PDB file of C-alpha atoms and ligand atoms in Angstrom:
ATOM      1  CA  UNK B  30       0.000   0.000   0.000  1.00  0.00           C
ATOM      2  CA  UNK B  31       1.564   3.305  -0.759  1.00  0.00           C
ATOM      3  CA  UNK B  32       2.441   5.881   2.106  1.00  0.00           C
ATOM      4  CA  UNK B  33      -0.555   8.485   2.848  1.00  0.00           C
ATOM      5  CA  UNK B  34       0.831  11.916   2.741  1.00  0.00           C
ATOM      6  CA  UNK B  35       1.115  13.498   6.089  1.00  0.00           C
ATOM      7  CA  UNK B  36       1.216  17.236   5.905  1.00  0.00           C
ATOM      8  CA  UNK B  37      -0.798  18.705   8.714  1.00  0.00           C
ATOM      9  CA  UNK B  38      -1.769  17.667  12.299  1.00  0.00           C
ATOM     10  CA  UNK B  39      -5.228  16.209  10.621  1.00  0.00           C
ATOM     11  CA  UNK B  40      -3.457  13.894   8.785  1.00  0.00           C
ATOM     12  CA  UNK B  41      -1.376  12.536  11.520  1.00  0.00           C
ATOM     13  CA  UNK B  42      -4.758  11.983  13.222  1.00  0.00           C
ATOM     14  CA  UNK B  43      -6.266  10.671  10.524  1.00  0.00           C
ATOM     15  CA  UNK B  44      -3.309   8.106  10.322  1.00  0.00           C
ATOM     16  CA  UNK B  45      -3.545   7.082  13.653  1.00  0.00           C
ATOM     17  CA  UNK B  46      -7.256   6.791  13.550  1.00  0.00           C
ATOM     18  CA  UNK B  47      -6.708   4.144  10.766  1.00  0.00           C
ATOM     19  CA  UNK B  48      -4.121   2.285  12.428  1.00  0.00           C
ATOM     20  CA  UNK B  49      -6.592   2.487  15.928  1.00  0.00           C
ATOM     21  CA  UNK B  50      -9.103   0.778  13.492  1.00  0.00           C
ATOM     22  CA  UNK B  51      -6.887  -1.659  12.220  1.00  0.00           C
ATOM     23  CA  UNK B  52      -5.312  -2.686  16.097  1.00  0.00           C
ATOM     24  CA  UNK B  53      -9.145  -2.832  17.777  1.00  0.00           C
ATOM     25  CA  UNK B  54      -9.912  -5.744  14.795  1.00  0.00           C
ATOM     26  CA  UNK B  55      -6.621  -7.468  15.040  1.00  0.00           C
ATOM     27  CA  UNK B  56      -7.323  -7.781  19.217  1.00  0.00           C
ATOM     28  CA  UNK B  57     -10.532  -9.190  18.538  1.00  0.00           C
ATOM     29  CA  UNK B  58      -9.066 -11.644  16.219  1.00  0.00           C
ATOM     30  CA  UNK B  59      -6.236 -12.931  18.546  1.00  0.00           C
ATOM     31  CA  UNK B  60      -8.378 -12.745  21.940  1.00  0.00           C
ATOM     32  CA  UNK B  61     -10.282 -15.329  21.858  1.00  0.00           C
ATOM     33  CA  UNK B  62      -7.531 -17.876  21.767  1.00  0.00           C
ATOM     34  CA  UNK B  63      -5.644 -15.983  24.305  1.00  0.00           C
ATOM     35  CA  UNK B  64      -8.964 -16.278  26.630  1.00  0.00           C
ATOM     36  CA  UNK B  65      -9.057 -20.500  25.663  1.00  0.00           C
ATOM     37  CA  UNK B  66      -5.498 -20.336  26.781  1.00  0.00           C
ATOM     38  CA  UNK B  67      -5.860 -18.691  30.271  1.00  0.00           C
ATOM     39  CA  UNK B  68      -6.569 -20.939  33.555  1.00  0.00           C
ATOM     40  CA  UNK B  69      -6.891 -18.255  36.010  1.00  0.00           C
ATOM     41  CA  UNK B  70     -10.672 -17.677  36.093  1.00  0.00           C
ATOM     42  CA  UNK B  71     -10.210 -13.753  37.364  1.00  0.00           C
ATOM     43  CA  UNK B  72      -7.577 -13.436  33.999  1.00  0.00           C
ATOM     44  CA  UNK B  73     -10.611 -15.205  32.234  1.00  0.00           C
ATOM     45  CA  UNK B  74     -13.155 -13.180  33.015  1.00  0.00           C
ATOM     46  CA  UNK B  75     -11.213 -10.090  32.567  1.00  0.00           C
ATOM     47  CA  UNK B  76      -9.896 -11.205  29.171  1.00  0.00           C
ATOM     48  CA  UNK B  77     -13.639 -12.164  28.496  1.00  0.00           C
ATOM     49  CA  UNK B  78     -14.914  -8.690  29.172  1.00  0.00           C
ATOM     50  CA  UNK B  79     -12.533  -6.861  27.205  1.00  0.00           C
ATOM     51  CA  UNK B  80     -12.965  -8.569  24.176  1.00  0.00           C
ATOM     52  CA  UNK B  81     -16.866  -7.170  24.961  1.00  0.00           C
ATOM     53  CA  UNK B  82     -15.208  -3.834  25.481  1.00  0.00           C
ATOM     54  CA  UNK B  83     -13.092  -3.986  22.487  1.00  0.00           C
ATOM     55  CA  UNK B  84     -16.027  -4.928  19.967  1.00  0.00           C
ATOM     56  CA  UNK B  85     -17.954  -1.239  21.209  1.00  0.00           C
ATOM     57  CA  UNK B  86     -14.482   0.296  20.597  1.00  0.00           C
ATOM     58  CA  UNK B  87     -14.434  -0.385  17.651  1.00  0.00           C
ATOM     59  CA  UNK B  88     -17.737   0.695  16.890  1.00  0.00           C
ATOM     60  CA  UNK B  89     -17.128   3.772  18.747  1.00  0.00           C
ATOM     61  CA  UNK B  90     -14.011   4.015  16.061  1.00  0.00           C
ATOM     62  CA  UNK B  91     -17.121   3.507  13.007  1.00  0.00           C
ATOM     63  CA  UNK B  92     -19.134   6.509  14.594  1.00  0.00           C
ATOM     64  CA  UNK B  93     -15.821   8.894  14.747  1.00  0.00           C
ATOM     65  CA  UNK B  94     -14.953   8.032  11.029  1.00  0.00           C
ATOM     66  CA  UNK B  95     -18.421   9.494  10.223  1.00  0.00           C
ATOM     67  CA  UNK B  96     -17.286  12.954  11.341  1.00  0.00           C
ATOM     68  CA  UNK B  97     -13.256  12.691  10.335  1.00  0.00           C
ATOM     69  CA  UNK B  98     -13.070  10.025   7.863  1.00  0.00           C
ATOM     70  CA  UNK B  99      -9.794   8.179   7.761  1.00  0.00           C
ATOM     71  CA  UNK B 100      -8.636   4.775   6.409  1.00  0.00           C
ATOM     72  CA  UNK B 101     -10.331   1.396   7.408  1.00  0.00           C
ATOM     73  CA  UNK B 102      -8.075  -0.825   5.049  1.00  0.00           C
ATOM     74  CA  UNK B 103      -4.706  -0.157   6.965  1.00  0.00           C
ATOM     75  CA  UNK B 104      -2.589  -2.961   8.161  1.00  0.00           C
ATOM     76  CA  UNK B 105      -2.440  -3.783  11.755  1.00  0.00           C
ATOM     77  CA  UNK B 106       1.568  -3.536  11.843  1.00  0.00           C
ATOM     78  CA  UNK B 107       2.681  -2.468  14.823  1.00  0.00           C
ATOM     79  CA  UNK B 108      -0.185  -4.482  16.722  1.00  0.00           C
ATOM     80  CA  UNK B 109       0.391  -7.637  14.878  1.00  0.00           C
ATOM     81  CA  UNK B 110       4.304  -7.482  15.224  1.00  0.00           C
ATOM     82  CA  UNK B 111       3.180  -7.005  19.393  1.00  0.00           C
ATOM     83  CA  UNK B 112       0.873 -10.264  18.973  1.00  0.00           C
ATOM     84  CA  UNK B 113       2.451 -12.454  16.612  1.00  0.00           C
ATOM     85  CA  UNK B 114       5.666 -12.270  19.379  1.00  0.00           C
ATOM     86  CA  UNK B 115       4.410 -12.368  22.327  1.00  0.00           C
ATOM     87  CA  UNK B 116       1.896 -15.606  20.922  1.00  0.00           C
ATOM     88  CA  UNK B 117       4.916 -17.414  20.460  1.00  0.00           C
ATOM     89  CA  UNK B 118       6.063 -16.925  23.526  1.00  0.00           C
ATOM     90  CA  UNK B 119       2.618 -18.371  25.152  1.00  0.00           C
ATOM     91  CA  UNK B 120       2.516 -21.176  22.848  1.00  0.00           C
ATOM     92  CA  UNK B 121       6.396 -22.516  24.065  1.00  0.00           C
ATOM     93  CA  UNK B 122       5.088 -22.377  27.409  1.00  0.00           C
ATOM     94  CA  UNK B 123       3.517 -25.622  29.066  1.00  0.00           C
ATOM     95  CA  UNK B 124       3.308 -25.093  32.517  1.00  0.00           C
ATOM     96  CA  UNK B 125      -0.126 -23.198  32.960  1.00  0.00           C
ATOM     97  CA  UNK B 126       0.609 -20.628  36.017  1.00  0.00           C
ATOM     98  CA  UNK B 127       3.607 -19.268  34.053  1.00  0.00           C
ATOM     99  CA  UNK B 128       1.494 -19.665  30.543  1.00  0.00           C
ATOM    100  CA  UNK B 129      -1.125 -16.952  32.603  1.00  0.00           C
ATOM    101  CA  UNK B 130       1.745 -14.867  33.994  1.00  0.00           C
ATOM    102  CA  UNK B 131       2.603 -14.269  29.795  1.00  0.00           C
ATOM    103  CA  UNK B 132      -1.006 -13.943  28.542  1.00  0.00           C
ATOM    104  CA  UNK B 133      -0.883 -11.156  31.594  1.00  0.00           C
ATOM    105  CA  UNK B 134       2.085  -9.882  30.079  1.00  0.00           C
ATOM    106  CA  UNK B 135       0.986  -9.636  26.592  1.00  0.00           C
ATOM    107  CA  UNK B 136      -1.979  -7.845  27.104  1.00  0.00           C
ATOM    108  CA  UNK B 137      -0.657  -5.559  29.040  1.00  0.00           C
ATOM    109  CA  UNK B 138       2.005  -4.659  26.233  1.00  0.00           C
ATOM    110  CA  UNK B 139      -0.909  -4.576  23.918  1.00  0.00           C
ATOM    111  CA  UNK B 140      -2.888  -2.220  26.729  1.00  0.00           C
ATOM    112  CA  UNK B 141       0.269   0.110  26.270  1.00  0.00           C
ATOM    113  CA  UNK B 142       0.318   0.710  23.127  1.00  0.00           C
ATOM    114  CA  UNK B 143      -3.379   1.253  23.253  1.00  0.00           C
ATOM    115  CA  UNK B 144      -3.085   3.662  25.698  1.00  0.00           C
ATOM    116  CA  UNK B 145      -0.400   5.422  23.741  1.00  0.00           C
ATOM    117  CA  UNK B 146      -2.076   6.008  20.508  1.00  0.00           C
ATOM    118  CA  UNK B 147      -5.657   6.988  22.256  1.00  0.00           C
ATOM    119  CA  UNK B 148      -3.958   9.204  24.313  1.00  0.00           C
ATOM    120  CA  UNK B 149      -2.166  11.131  21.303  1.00  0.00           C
ATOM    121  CA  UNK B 150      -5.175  10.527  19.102  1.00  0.00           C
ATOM    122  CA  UNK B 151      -7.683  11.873  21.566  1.00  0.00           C
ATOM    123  CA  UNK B 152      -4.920  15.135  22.342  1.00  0.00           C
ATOM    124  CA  UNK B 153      -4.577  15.962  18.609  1.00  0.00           C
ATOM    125  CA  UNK B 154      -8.648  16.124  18.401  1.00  0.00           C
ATOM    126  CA  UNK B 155      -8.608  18.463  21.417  1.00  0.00           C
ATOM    127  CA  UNK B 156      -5.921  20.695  19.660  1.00  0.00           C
ATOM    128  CA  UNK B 157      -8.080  20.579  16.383  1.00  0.00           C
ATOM    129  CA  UNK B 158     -11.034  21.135  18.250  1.00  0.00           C
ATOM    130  CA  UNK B 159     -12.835  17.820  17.006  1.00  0.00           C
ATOM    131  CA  UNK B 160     -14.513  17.701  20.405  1.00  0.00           C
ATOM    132  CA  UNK B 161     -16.482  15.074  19.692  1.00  0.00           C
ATOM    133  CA  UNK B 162     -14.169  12.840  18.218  1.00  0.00           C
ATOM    134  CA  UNK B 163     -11.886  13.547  21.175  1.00  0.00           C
ATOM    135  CA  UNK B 164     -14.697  12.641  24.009  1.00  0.00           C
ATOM    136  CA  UNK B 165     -15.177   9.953  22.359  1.00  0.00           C
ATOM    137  CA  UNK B 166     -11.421   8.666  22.058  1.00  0.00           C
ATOM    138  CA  UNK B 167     -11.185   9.641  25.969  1.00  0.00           C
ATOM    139  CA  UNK B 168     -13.947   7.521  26.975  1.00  0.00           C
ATOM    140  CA  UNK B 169     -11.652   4.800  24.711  1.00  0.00           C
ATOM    141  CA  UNK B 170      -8.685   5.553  26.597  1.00  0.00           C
ATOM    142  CA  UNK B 171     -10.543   5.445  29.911  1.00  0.00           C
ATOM    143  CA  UNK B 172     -11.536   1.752  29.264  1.00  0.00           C
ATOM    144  CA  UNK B 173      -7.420   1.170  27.890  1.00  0.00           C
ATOM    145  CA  UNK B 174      -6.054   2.198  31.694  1.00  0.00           C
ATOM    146  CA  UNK B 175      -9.455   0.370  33.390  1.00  0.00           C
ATOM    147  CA  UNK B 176      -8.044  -2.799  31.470  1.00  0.00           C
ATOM    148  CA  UNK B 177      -4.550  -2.564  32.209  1.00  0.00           C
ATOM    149  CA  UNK B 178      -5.040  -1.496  35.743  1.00  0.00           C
ATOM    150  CA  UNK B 179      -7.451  -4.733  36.253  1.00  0.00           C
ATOM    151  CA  UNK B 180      -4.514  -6.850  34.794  1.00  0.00           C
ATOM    152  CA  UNK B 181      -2.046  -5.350  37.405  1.00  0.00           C
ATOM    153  CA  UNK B 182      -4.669  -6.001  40.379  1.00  0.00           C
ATOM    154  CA  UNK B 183      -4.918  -9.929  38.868  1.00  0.00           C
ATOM    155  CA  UNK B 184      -1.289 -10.146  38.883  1.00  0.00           C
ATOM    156  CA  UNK B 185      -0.427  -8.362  41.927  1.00  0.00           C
ATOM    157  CA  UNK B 186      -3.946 -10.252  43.685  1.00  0.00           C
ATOM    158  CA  UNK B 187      -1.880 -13.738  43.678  1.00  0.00           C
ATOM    159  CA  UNK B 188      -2.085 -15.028  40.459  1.00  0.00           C
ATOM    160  CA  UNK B 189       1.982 -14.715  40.013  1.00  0.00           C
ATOM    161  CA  UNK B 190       2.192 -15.964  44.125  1.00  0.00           C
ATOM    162  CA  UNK B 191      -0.156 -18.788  43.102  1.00  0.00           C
ATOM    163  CA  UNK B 192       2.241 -20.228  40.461  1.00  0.00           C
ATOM    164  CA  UNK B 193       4.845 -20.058  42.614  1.00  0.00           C
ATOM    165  CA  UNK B 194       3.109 -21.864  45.265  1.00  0.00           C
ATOM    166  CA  UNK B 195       1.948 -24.735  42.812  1.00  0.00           C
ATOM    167  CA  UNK B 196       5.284 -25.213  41.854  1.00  0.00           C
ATOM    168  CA  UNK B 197       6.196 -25.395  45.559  1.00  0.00           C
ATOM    169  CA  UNK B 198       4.268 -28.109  45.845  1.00  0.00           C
ATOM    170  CA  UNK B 199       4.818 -29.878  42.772  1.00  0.00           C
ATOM    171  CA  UNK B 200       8.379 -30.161  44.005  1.00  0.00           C
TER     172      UNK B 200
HETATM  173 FE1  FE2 U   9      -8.959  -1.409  22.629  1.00  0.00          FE
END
């Protein structure tokens, strides 16, 4: 595909509109095997609800390109290289406690770069007075940090402490 021209602060939002759009479809792709993958009923759950979270997202995404139109045919690349790496690293891993501890991981990386984008995305609408566009991106962003603060609270709640222990015993 060849590059867009970027010449004004529009068309770097426009851009990173199109690659939001691209990374909310390639998460919904890849979750549900990382949910299948997960043991830890909390990680489940929370894995469960995001995908739920992710699908309005990206319908939220649909309503902004009504007002600022941008690209819906970009590839996912920086979200796919993020997926495609850290799936291999799930799939080598056999023990289940640890195989949760890198799902946890993962989505937090992908949570990251998530918040990243929004967070620009949402402060270049502000600047170019798109106020709707940018309410809606914070409301986006809002549910990014809910996620990734949920996956610290699973972690830190004994899900890391709880592999350790099973391995304790195991031994
Ligand atoms: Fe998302």
């Amino acid at each position: 595909m060849p590059a867009t021209t970027i010449s004004n602060l529009t068309d770097l939002l426009q851009s990173l509109l199109a690659d939001l759009y691209a990374t909310e479809q390639a998460i919904i792709a890849a979750l549900p095997e990382m949910i299948d993958d997960t043991m830890d009923t909390k990680l489940h759950d929370a894995l469960q609800e995001h995908l739920d979270t992710t699908k309005e997202q990206l319908s939220r995404l649909e309503t902004i390109n009504t007002e600022l139109e941008f690209s819906t045919t970009k590839d996912a690349e920086g979200i796919d290289a993020i997926i495609h790496a850290t799936q291999q690293i799930v799939n080598a891993i056999i023990d289940s406690a640890t195989k949760d501890a890198a799902i946890i991981a993962a989505a937090q990386k992908v949570e990251h770069y998530e918040i990243a984008s929004y967070g620009s995305a949402a402060e270049f609408a502000r600047q170019l007075k798109f106020n709707s566009v940018a309410s809606l991106l914070e409301t986006t962003l809002g549910e990014e940090k809910d996620a990734d603060a949920k996956l610290t609270s699973i972690a830190q709640g004994g899900l890391f402490q709880k592999g350790v222990n099973e391995k304790a015993v195991e031994e």
